[in-house]
mmCIF file with all atom_site columns, C-alpha atoms in Angstrom:
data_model
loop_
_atom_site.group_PDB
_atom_site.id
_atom_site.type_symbol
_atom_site.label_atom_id
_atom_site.label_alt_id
_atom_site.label_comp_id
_atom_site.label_asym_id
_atom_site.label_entity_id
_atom_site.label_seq_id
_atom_site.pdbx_PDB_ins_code
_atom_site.Cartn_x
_atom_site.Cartn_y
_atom_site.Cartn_z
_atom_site.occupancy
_atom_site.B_iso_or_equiv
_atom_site.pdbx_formal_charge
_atom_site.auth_seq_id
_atom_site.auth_comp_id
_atom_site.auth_asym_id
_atom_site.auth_atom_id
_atom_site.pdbx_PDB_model_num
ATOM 1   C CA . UNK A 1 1   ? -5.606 -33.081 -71.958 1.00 0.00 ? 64  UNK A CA 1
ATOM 2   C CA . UNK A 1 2   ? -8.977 -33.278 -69.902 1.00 0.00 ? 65  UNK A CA 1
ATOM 3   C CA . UNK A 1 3   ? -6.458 -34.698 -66.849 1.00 0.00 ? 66  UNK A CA 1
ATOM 4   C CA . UNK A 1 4   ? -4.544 -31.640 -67.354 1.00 0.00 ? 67  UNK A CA 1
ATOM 5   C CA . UNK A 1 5   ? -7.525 -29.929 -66.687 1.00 0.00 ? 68  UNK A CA 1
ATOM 6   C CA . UNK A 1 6   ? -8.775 -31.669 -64.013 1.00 0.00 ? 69  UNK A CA 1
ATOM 7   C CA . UNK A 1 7   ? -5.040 -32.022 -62.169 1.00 0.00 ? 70  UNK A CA 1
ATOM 8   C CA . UNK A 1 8   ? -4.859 -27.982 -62.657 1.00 0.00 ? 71  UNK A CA 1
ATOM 9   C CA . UNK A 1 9   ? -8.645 -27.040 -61.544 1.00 0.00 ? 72  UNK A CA 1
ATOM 10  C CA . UNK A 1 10  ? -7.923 -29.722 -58.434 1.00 0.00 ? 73  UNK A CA 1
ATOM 11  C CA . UNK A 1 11  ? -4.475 -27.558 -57.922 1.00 0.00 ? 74  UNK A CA 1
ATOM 12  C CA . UNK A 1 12  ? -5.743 -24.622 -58.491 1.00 0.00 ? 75  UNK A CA 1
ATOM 13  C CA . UNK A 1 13  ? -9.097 -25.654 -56.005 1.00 0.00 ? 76  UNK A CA 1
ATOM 14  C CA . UNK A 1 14  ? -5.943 -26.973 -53.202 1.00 0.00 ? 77  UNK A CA 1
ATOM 15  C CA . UNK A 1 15  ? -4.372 -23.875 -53.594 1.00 0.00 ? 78  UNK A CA 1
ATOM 16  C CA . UNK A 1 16  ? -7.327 -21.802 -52.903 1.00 0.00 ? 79  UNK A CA 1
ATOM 17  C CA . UNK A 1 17  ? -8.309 -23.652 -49.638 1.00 0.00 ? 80  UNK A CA 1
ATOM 18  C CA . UNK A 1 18  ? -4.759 -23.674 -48.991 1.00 0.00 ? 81  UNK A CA 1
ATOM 19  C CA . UNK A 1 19  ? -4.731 -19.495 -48.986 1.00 0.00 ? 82  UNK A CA 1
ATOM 20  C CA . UNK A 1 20  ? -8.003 -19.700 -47.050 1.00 0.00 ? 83  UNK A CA 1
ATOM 21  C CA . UNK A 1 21  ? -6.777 -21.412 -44.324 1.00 0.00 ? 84  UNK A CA 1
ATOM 22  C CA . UNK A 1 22  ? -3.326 -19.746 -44.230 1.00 0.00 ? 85  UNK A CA 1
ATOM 23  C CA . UNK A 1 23  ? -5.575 -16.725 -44.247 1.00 0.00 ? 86  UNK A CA 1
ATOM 24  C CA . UNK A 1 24  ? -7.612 -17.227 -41.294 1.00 0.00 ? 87  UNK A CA 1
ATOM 25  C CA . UNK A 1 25  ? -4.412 -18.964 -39.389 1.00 0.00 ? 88  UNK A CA 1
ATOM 26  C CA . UNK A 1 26  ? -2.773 -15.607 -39.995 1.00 0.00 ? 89  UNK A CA 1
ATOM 27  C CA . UNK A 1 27  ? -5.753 -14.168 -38.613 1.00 0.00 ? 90  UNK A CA 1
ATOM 28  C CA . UNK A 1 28  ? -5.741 -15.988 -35.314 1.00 0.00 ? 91  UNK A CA 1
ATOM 29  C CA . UNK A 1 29  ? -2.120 -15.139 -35.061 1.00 0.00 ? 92  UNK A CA 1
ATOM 30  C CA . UNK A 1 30  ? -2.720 -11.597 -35.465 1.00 0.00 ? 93  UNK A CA 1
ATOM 31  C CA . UNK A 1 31  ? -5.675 -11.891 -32.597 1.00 0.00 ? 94  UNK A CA 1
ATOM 32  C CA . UNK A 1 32  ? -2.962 -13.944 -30.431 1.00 0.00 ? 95  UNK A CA 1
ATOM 33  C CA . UNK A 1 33  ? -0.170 -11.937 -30.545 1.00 0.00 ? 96  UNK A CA 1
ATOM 34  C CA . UNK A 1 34  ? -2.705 -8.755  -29.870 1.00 0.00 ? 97  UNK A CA 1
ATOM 35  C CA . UNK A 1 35  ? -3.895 -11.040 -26.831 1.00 0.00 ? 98  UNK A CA 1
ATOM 36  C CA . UNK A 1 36  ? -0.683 -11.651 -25.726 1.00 0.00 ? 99  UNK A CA 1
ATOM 37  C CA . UNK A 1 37  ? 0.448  -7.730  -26.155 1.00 0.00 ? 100 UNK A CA 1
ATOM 38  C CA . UNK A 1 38  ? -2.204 -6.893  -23.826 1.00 0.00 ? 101 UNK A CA 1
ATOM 39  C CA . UNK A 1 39  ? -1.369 -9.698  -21.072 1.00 0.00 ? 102 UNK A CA 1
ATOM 40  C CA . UNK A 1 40  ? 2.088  -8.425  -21.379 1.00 0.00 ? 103 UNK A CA 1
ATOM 41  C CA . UNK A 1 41  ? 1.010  -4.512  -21.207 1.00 0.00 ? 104 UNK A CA 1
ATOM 42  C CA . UNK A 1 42  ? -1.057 -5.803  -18.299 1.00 0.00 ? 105 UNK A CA 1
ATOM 43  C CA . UNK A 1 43  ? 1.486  -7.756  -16.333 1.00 0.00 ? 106 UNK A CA 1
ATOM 44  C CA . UNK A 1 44  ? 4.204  -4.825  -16.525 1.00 0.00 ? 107 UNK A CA 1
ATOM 45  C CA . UNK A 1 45  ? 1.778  -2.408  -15.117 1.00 0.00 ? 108 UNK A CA 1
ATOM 46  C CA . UNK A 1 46  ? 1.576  -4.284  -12.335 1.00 0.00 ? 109 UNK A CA 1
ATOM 47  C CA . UNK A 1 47  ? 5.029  -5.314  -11.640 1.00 0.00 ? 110 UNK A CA 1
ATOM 48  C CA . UNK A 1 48  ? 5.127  -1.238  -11.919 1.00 0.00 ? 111 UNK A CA 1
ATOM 49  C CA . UNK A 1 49  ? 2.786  -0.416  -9.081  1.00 0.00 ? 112 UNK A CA 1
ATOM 50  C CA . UNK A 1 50  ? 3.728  -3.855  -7.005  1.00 0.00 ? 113 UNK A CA 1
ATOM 51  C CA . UNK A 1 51  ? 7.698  -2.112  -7.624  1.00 0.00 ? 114 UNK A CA 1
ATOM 52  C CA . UNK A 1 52  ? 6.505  1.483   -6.672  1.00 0.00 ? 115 UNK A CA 1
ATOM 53  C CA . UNK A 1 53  ? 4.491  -0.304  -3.112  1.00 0.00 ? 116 UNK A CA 1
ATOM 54  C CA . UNK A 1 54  ? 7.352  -2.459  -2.762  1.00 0.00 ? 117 UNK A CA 1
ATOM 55  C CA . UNK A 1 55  ? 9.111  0.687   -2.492  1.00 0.00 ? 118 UNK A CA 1
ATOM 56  C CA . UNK A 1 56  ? 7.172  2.610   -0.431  1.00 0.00 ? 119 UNK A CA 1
ATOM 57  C CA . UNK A 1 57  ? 6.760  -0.466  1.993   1.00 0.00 ? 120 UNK A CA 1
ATOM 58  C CA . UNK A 1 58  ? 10.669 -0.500  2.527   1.00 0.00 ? 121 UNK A CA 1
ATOM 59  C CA . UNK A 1 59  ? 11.058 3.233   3.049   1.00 0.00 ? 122 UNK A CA 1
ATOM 60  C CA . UNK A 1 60  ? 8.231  3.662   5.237   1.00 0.00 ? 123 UNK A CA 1
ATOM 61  C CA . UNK A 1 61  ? 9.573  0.541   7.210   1.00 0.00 ? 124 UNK A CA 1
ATOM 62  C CA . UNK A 1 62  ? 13.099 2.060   6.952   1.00 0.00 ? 125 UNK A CA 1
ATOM 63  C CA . UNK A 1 63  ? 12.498 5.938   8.042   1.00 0.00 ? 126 UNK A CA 1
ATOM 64  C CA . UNK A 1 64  ? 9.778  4.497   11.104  1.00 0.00 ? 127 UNK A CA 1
ATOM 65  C CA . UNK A 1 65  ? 10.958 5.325   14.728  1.00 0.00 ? 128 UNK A CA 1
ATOM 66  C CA . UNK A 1 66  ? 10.022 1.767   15.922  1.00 0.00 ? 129 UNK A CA 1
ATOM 67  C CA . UNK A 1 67  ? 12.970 -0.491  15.331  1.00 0.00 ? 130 UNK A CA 1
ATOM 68  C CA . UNK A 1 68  ? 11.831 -3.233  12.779  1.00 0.00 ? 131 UNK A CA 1
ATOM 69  C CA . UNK A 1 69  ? 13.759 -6.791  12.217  1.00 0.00 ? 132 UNK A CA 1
ATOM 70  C CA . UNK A 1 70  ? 13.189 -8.836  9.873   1.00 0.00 ? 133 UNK A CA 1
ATOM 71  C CA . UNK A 1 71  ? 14.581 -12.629 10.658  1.00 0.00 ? 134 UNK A CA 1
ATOM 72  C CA . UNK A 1 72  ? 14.712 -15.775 8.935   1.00 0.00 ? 135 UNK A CA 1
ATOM 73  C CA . UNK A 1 73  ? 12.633 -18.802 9.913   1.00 0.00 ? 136 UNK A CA 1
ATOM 74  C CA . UNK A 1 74  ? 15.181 -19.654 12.747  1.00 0.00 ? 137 UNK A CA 1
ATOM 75  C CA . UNK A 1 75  ? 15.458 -15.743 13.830  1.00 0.00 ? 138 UNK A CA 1
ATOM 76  C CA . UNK A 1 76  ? 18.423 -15.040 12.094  1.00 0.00 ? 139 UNK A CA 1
ATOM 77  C CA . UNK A 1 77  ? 18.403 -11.374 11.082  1.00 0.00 ? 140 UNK A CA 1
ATOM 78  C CA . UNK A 1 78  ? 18.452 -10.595 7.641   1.00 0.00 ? 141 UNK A CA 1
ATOM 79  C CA . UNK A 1 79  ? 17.255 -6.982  7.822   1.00 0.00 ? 142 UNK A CA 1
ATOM 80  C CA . UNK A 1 80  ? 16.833 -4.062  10.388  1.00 0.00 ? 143 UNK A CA 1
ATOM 81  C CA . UNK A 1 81  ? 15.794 -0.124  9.833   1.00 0.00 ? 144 UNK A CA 1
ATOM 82  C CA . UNK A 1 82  ? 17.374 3.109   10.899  1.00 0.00 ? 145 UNK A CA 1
ATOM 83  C CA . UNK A 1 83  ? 14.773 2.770   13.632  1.00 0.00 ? 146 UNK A CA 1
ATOM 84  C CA . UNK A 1 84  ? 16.890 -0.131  15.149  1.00 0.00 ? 147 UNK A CA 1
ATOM 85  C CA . UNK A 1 85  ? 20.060 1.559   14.804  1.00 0.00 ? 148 UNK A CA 1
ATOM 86  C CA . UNK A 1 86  ? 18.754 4.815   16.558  1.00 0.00 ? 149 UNK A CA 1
ATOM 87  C CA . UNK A 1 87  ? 17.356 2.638   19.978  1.00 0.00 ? 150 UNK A CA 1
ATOM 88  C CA . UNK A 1 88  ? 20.112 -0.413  19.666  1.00 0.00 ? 151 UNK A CA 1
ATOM 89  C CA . UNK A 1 89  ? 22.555 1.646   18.689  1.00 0.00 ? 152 UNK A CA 1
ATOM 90  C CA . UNK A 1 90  ? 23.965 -1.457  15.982  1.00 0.00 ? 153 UNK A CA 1
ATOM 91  C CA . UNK A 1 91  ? 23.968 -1.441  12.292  1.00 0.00 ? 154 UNK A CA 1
ATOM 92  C CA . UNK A 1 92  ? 22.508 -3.729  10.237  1.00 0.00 ? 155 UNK A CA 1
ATOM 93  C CA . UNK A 1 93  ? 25.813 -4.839  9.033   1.00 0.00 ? 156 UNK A CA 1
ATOM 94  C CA . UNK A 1 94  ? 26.729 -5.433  13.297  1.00 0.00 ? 157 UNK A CA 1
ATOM 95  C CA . UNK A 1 95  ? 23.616 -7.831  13.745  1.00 0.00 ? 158 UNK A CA 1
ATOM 96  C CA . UNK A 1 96  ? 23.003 -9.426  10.298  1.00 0.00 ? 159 UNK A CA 1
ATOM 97  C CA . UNK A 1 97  ? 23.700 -13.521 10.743  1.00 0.00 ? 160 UNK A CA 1
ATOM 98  C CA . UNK A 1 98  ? 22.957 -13.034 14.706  1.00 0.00 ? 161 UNK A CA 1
ATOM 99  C CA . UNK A 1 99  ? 19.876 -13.705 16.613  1.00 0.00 ? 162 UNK A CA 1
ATOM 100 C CA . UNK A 1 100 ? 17.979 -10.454 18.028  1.00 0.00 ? 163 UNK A CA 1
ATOM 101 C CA . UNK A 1 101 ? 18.877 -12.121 21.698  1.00 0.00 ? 164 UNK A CA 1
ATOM 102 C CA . UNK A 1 102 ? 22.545 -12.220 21.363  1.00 0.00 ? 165 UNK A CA 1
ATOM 103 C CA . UNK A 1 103 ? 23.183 -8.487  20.707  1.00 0.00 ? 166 UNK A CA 1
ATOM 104 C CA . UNK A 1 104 ? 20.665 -7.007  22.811  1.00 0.00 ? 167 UNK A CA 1
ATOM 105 C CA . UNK A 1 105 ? 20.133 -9.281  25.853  1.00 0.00 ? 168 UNK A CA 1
ATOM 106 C CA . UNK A 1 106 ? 21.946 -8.517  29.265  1.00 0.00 ? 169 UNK A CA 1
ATOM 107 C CA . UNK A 1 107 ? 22.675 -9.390  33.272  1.00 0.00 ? 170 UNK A CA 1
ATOM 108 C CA . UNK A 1 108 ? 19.119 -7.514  34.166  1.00 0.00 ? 171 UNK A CA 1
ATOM 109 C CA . UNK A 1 109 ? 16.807 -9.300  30.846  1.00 0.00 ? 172 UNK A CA 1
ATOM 110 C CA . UNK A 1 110 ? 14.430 -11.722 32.554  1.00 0.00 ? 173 UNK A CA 1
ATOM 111 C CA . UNK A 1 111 ? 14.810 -15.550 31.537  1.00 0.00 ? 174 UNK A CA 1
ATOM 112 C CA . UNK A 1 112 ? 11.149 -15.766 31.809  1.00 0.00 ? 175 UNK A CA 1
ATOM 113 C CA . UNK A 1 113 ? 9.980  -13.069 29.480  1.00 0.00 ? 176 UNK A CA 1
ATOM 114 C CA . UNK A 1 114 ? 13.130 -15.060 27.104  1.00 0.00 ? 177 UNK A CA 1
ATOM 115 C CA . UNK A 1 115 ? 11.319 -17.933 27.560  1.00 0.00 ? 178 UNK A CA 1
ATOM 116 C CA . UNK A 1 116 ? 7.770  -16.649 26.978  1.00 0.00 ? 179 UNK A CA 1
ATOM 117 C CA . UNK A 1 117 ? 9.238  -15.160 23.715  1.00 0.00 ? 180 UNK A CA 1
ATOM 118 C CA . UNK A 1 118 ? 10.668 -18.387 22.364  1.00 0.00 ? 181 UNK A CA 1
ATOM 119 C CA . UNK A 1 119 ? 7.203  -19.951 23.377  1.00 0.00 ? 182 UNK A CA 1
ATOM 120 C CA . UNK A 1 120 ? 5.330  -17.808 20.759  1.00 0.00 ? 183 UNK A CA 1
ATOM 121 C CA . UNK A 1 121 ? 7.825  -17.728 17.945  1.00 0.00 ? 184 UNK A CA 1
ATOM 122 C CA . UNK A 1 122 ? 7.345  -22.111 18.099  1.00 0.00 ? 185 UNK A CA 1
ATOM 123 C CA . UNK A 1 123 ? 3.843  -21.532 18.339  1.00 0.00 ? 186 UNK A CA 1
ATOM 124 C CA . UNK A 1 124 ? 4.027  -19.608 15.425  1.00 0.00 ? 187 UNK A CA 1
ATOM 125 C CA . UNK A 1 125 ? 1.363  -16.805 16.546  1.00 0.00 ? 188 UNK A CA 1
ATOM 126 C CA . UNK A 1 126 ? 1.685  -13.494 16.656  1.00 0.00 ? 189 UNK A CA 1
ATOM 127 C CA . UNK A 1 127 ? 2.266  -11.416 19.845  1.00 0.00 ? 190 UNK A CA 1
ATOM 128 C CA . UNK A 1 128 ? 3.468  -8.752  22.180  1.00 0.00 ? 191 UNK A CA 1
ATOM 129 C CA . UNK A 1 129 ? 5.779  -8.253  25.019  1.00 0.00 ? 192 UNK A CA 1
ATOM 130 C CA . UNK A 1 130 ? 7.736  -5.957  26.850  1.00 0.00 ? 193 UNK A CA 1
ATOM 131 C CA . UNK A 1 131 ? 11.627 -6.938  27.489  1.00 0.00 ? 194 UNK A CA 1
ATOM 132 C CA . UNK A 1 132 ? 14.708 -4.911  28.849  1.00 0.00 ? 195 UNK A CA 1
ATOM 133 C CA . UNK A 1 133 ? 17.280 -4.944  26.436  1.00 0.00 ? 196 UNK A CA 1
ATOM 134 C CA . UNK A 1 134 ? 20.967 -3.060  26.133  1.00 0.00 ? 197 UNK A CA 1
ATOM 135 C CA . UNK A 1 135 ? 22.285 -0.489  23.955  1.00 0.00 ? 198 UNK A CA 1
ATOM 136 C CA . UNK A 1 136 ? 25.253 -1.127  22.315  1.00 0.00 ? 199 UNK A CA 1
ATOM 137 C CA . UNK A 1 137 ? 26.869 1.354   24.860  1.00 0.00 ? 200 UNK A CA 1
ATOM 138 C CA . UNK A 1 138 ? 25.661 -0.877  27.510  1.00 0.00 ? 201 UNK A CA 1
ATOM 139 C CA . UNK A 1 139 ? 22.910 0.930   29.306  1.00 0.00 ? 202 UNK A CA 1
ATOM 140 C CA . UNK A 1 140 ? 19.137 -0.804  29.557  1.00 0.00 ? 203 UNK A CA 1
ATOM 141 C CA . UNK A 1 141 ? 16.493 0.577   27.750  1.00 0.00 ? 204 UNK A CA 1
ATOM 142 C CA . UNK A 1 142 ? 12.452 -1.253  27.819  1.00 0.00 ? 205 UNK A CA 1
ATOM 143 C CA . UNK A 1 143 ? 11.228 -2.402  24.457  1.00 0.00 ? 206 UNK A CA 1
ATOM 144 C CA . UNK A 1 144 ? 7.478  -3.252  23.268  1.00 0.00 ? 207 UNK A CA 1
ATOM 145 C CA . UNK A 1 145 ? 7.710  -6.221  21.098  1.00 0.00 ? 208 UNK A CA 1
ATOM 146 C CA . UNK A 1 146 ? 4.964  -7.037  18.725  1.00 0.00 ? 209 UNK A CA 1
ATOM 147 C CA . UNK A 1 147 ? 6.083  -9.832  16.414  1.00 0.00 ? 210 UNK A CA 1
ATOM 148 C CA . UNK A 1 148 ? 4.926  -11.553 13.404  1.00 0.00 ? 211 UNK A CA 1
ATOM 149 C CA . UNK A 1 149 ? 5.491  -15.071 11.657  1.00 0.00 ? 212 UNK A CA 1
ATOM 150 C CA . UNK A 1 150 ? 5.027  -14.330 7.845   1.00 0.00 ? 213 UNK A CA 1
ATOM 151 C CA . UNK A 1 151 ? 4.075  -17.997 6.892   1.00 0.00 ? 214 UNK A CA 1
ATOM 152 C CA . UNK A 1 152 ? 3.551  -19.928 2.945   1.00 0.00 ? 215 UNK A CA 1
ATOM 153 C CA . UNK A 1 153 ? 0.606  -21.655 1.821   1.00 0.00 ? 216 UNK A CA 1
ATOM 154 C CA . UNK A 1 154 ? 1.367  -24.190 3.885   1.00 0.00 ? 217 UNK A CA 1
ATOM 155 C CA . UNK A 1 155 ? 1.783  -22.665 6.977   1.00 0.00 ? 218 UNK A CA 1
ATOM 156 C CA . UNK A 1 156 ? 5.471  -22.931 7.633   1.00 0.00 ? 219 UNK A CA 1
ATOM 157 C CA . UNK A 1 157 ? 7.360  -20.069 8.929   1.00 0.00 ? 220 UNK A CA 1
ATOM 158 C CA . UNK A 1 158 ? 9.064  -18.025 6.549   1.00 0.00 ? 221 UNK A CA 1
ATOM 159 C CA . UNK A 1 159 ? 10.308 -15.192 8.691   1.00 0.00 ? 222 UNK A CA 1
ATOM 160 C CA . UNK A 1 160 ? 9.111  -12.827 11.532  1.00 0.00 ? 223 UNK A CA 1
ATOM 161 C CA . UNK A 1 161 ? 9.007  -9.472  11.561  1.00 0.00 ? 224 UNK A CA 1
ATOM 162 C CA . UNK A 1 162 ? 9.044  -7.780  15.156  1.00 0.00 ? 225 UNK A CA 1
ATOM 163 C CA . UNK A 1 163 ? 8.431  -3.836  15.483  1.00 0.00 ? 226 UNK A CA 1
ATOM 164 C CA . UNK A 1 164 ? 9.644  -2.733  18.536  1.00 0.00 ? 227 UNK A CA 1
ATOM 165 C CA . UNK A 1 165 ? 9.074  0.564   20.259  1.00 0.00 ? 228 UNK A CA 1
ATOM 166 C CA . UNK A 1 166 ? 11.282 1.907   22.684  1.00 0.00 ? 229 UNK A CA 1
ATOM 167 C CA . UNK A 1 167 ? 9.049  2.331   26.145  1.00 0.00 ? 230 UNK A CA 1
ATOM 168 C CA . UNK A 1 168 ? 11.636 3.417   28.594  1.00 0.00 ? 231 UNK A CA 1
ATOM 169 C CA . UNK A 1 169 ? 10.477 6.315   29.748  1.00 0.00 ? 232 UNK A CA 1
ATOM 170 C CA . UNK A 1 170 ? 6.594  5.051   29.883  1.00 0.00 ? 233 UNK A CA 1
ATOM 171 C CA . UNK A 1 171 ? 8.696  2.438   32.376  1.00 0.00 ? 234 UNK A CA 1
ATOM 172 C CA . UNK A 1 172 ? 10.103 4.824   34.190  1.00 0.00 ? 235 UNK A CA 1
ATOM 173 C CA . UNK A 1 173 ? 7.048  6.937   34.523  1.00 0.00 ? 236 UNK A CA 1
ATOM 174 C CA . UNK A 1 174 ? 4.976  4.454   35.881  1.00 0.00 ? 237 UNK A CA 1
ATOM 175 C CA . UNK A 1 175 ? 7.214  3.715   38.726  1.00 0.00 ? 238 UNK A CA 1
ATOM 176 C CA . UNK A 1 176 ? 7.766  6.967   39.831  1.00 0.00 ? 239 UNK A CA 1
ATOM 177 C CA . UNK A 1 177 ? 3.757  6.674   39.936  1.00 0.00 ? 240 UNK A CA 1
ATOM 178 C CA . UNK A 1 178 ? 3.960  3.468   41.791  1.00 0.00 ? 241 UNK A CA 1
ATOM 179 C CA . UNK A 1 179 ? 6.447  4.944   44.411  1.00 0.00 ? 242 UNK A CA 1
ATOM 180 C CA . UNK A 1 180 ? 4.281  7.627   44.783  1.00 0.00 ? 243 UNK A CA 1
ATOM 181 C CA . UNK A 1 181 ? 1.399  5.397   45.086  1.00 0.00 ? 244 UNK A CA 1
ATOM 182 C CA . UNK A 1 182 ? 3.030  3.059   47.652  1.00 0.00 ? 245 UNK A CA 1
ATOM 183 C CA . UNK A 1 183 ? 4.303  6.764   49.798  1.00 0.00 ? 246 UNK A CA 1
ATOM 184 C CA . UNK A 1 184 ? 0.366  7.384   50.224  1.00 0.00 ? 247 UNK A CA 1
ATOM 185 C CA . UNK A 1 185 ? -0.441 4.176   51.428  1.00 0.00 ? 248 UNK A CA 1
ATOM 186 C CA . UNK A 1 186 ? 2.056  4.527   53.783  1.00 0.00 ? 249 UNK A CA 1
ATOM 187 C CA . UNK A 1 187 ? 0.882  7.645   55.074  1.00 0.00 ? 250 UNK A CA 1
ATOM 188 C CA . UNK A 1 188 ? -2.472 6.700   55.568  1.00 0.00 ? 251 UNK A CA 1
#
């Protein structure tokens, strides 16, 4: 009988520990799930605002006059705005898979400012320049290039984004200023 009494006050002494440390486990589960609620609350609000700037970002680079391309590592394009389409006069569905060069490059484009262009892009810097392109109805028009490598961690090209603004008539205004320049030196 007294090892009944001992086995059931040792039982009964288990069981109590046990429910003390099933009550503080429960405890700590109820502090990590509120933990984790709050990481989660946390991390969705901002997936919310990066979604709403993600957002704004593309519209504001899709409704911009300046033409903006977006091109893969080897300046493939994967993405141009209304901008493009409005000075090019090409889609994005006309120029996606091609290189910028191909579409808009003619007779009258200077190798060197090609060259000088290809020059930066391996250096992987950004830049400007100024280049005479064609429309896709085949007149020139003068573009001002600024262009971008967007590089990882590690410093490998990604993609580049150019923004280009159309400058033809700047172009055209400062040679009629030049010809009129070149007239007075004539005369004097």
């Amino acid at each position: 009988m007294d090892i009944w009494i001992i086995l059931t006050g040792v039982l009964a002494l288990i069981i109590i520990v046990l429910f003390g440390l099933l009550s503080k486990a429960q405890s700590k589960i109820k502090k990590l799930e509120s933990d984790v609620n709050k990481t989660m609350e946390s991390i969705e609000k901002r997936v919310r605002l990066s979604d709403k700037y993600s957002r704004t970002l593309a519209e504001v680079a899709d409704k911009t006059f300046e033409a903006v391309i977006i091109t893969d590592k080897n300046g493939i394009i994967e993405w141009v705005n209304q901008g493009f389409t409005k000075i090019t006069g090409y889609g994005l569905t006309e120029v996606i898979g091609k290189k910028p060069g191909e579409v808009l490059q003619g007779p009258d484009t200077d190798p060197e400012t090609v060259e000088r262009i290809r020059k930066k892009l391996s250096q992987k810097v950004i830049f400007k320049e100024e280049i005479l392109n064609y429309h896709k109805k085949g007149y020139p028009y003068w573009l001002s290039l600024s262009i971008s490598p967007i590089l990882d961690a590690a410093g490998n090209v990604e993609k580049f984004i150019a923004i280009e603004s159309d400058i033809t008539q700047q172009k055209k205004e400062r040679q009629q200023l030049e010809a009129e320049l070149e007239k007075i030196k004539n005369q004097i």
